[in-house]
PDB file of C-alpha atoms in Angstrom:
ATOM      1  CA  UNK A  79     106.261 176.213  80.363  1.00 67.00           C
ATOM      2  CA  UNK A  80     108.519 178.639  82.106  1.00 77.00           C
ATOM      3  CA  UNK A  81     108.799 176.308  84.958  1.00 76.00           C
ATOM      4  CA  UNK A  82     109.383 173.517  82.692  1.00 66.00           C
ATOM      5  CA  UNK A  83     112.124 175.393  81.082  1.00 69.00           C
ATOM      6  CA  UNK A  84     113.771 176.220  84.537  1.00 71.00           C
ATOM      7  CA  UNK A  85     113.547 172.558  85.682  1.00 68.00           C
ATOM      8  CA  UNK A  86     115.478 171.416  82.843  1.00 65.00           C
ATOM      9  CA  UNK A  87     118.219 173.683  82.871  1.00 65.00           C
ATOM     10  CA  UNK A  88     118.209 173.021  86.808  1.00 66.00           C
ATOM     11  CA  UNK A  89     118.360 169.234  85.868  1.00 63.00           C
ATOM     12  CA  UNK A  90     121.105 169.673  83.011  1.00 61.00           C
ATOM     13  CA  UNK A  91     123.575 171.643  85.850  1.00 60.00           C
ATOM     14  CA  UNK A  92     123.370 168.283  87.889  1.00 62.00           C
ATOM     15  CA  UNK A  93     123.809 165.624  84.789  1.00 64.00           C
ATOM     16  CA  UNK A  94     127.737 166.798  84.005  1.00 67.00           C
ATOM     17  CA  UNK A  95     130.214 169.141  84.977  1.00 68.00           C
ATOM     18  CA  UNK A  96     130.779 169.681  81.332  1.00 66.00           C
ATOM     19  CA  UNK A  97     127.388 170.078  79.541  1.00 73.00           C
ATOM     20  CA  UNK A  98     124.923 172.973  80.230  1.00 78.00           C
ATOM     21  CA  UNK A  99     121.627 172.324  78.177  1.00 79.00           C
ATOM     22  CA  UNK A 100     122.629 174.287  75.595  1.00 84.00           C
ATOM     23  CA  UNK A 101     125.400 172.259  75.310  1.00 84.00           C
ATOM     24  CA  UNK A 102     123.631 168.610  75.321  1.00 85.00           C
ATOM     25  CA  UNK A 103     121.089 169.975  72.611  1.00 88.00           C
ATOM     26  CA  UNK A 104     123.950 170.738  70.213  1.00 92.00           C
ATOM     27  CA  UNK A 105     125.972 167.635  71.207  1.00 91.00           C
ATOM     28  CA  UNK A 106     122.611 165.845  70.664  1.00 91.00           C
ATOM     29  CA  UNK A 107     122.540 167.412  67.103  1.00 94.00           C
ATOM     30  CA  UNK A 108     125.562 167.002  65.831  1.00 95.00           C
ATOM     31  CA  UNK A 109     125.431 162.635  67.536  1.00 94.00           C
ATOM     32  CA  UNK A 110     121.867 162.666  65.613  1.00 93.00           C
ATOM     33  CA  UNK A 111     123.697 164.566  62.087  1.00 94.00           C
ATOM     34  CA  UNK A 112     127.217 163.826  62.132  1.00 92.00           C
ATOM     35  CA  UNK A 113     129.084 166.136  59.627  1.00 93.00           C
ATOM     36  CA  UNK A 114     126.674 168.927  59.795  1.00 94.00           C
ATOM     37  CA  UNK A 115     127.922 172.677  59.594  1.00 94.00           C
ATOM     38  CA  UNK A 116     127.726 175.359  62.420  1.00 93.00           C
ATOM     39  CA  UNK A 117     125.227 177.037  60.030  1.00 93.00           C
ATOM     40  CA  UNK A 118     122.963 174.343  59.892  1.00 93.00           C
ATOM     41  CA  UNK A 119     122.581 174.677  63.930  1.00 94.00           C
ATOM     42  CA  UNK A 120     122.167 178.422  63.507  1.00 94.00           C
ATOM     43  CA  UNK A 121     119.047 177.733  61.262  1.00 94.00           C
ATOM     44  CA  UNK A 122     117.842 174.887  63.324  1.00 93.00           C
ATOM     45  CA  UNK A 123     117.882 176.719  66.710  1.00 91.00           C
ATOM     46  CA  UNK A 124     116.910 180.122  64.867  1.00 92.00           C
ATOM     47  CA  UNK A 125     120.153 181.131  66.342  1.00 92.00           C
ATOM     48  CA  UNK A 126     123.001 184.258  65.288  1.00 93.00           C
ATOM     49  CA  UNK A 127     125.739 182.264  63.624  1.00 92.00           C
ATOM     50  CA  UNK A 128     127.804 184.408  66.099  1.00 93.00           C
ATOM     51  CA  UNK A 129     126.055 182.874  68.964  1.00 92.00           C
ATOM     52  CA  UNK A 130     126.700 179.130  68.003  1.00 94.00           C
ATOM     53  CA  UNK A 131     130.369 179.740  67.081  1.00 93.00           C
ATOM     54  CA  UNK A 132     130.830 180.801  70.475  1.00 93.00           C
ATOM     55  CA  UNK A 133     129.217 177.316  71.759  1.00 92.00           C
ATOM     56  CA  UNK A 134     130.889 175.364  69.700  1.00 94.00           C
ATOM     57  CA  UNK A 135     134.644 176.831  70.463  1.00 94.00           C
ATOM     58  CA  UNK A 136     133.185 175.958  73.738  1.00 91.00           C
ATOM     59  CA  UNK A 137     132.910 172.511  72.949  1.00 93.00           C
ATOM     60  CA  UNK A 138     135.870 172.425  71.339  1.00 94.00           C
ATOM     61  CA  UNK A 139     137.982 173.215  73.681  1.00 92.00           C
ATOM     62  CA  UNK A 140     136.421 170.779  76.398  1.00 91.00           C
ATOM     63  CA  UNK A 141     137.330 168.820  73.558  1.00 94.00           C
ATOM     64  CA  UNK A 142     133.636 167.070  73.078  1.00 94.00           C
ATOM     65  CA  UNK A 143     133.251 168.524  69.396  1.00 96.00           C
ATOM     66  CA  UNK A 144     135.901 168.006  66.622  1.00 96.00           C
ATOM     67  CA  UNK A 145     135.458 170.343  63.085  1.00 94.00           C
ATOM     68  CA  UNK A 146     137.412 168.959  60.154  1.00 93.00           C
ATOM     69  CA  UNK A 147     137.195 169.854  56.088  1.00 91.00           C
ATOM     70  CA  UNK A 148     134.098 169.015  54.083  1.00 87.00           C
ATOM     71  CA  UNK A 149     134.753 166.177  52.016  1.00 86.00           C
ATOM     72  CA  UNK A 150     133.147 167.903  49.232  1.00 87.00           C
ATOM     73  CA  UNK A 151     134.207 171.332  49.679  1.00 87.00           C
ATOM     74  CA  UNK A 152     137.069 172.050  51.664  1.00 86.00           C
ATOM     75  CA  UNK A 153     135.897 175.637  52.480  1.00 88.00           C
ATOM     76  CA  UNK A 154     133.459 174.727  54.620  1.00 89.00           C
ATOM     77  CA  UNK A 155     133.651 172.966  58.569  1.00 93.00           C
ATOM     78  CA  UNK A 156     131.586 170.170  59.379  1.00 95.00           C
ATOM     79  CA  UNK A 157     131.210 168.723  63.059  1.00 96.00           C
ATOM     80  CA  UNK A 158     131.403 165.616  64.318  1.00 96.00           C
ATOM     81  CA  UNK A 159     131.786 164.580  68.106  1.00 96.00           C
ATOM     82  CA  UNK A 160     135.070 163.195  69.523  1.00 97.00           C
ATOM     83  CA  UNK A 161     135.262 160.086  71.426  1.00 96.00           C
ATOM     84  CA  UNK A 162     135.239 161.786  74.787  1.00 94.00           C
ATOM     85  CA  UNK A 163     132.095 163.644  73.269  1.00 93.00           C
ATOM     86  CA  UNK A 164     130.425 160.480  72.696  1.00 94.00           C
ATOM     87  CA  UNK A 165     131.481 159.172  76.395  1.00 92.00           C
ATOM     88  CA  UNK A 166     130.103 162.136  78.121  1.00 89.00           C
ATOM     89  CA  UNK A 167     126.926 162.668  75.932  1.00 89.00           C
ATOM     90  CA  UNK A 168     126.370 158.533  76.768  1.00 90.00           C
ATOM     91  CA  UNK A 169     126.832 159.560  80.191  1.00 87.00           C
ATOM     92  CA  UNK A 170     124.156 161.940  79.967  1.00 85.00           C
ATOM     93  CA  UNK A 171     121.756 160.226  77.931  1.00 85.00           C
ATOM     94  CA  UNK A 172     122.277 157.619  80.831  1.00 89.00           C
ATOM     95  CA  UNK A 173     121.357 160.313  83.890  1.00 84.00           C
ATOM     96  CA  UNK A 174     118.322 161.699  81.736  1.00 83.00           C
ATOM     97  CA  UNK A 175     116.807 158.032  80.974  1.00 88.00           C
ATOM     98  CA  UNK A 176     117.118 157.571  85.152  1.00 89.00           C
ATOM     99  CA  UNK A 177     115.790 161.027  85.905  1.00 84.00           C
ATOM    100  CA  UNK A 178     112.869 160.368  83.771  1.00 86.00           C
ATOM    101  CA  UNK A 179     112.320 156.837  85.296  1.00 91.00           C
ATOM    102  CA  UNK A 180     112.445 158.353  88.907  1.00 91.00           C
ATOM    103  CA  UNK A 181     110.011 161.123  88.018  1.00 89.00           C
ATOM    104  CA  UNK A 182     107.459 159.254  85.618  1.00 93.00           C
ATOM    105  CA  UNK A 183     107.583 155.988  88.345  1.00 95.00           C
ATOM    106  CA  UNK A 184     104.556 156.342  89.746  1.00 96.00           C
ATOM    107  CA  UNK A 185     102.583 156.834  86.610  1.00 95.00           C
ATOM    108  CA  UNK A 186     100.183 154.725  85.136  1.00 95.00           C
ATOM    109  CA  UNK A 187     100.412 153.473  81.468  1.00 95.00           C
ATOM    110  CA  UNK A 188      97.667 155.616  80.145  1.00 96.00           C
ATOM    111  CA  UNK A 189      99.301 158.510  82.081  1.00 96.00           C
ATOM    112  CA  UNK A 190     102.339 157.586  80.032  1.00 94.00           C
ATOM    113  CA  UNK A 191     100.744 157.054  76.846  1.00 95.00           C
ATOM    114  CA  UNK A 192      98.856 160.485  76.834  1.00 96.00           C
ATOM    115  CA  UNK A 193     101.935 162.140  77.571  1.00 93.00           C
ATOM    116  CA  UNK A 194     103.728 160.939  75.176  1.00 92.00           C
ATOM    117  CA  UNK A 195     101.295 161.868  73.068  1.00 95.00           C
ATOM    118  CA  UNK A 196     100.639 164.832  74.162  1.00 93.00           C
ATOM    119  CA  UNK A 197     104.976 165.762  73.563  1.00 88.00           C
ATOM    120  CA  UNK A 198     104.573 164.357  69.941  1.00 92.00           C
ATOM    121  CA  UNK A 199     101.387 166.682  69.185  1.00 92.00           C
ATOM    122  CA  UNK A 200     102.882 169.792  70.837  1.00 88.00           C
ATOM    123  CA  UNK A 201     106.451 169.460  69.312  1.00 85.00           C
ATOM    124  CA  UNK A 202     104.559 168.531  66.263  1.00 89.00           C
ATOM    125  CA  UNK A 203     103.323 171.933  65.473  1.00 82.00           C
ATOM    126  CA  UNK A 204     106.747 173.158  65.683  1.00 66.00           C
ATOM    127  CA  UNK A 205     105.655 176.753  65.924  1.00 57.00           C
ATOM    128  CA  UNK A 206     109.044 178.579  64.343  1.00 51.00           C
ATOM    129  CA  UNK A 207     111.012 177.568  67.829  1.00 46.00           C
ATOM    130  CA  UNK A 208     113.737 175.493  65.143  1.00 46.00           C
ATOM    131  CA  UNK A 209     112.606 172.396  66.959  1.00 44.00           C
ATOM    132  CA  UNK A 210     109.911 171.675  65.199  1.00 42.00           C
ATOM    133  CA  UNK A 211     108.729 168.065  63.681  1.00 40.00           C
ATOM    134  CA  UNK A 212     112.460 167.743  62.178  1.00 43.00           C
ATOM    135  CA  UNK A 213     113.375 164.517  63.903  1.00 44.00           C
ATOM    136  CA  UNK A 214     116.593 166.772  65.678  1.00 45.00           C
ATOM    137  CA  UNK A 215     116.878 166.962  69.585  1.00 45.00           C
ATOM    138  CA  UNK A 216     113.747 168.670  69.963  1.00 44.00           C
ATOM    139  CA  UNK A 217     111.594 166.214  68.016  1.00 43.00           C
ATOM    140  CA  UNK A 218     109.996 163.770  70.552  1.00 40.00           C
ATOM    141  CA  UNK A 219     110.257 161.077  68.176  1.00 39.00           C
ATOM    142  CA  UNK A 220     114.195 162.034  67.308  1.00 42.00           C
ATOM    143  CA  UNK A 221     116.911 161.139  69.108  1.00 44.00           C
ATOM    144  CA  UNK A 222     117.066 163.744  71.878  1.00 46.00           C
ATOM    145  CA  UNK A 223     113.828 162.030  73.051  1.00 42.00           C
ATOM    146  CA  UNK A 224     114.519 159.803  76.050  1.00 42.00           C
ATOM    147  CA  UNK A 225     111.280 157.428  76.597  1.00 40.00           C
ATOM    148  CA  UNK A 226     110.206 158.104  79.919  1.00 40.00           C
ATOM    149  CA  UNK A 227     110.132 154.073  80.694  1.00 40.00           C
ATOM    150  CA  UNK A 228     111.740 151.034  78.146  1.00 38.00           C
TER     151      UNK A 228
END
């Protein structure tokens, strides 16, 4: 798992300049749950609400992330991503889906199949990582998921 871990950060350097992982999974989020409130990635990711108002000023200033009034209450910031945002995290949806093709090519179907089964049972038991079975980034079955071959 640690080596898994490693690989993808490794992998997420090379995909943009401007996105670290940590990045694309909250850019992921907030595609997958437009309007949704820096607190509701701090309970998702089980993160300090310190630590993901740092990333997103982060992605505010690369100017990927946009945080406007609540429609129903105006105290409160919801996020939504700016065009650019959607352009880059397109771009590296785009570099993951090829990645995965390159890596998975020489696999059979029923090597595919298990696997994929195999991410949806693991991820599944969500195991208090704020992943979980949610259908966020994490989810294999949400939108963070990139099938390894369409």
């Amino acid at each position: 798992m640690t080596a898994f871990a490693r690989r993808a950060r490794g992998i997420a350097a090379h995909m943009h300049p401007e996105l670290s992982l940590v990045s694309f999974t909250l850019l992921s989020h907030v595609e997958y749950q437009p309007g949704c409130r820096a607190t509701d990635l701090a309970t998702h990711y089980l993160l300090d609400k310190s630590t993901i108002s740092r990333q997103i000023s982060v992605l505010e200033r690369a100017g990927l992330v946009a945080r406007s009034a609540d429609p129903v209450d105006a105290r409160v910031h919801v996020l939504h991503l700016t065009a650019h945002g959607e352009e880059v995290l397109a771009q590296v949806n785009d570099a993951r889906r090829e990645a995965f093709r390159q890596r998975l090519a020489d696999w059979g179907a029923a090597d595919l199949d298990r696997f994929a089964a195999y991410l949806l049972r693991y991820n599944a038991t969500g195991g208090g990582s704020g992943g979980g079975s949610g259908g966020g980034p994490g989810d294999a079955s949400g939108p963070g998921f990139v099938p390894p071959v369409e």
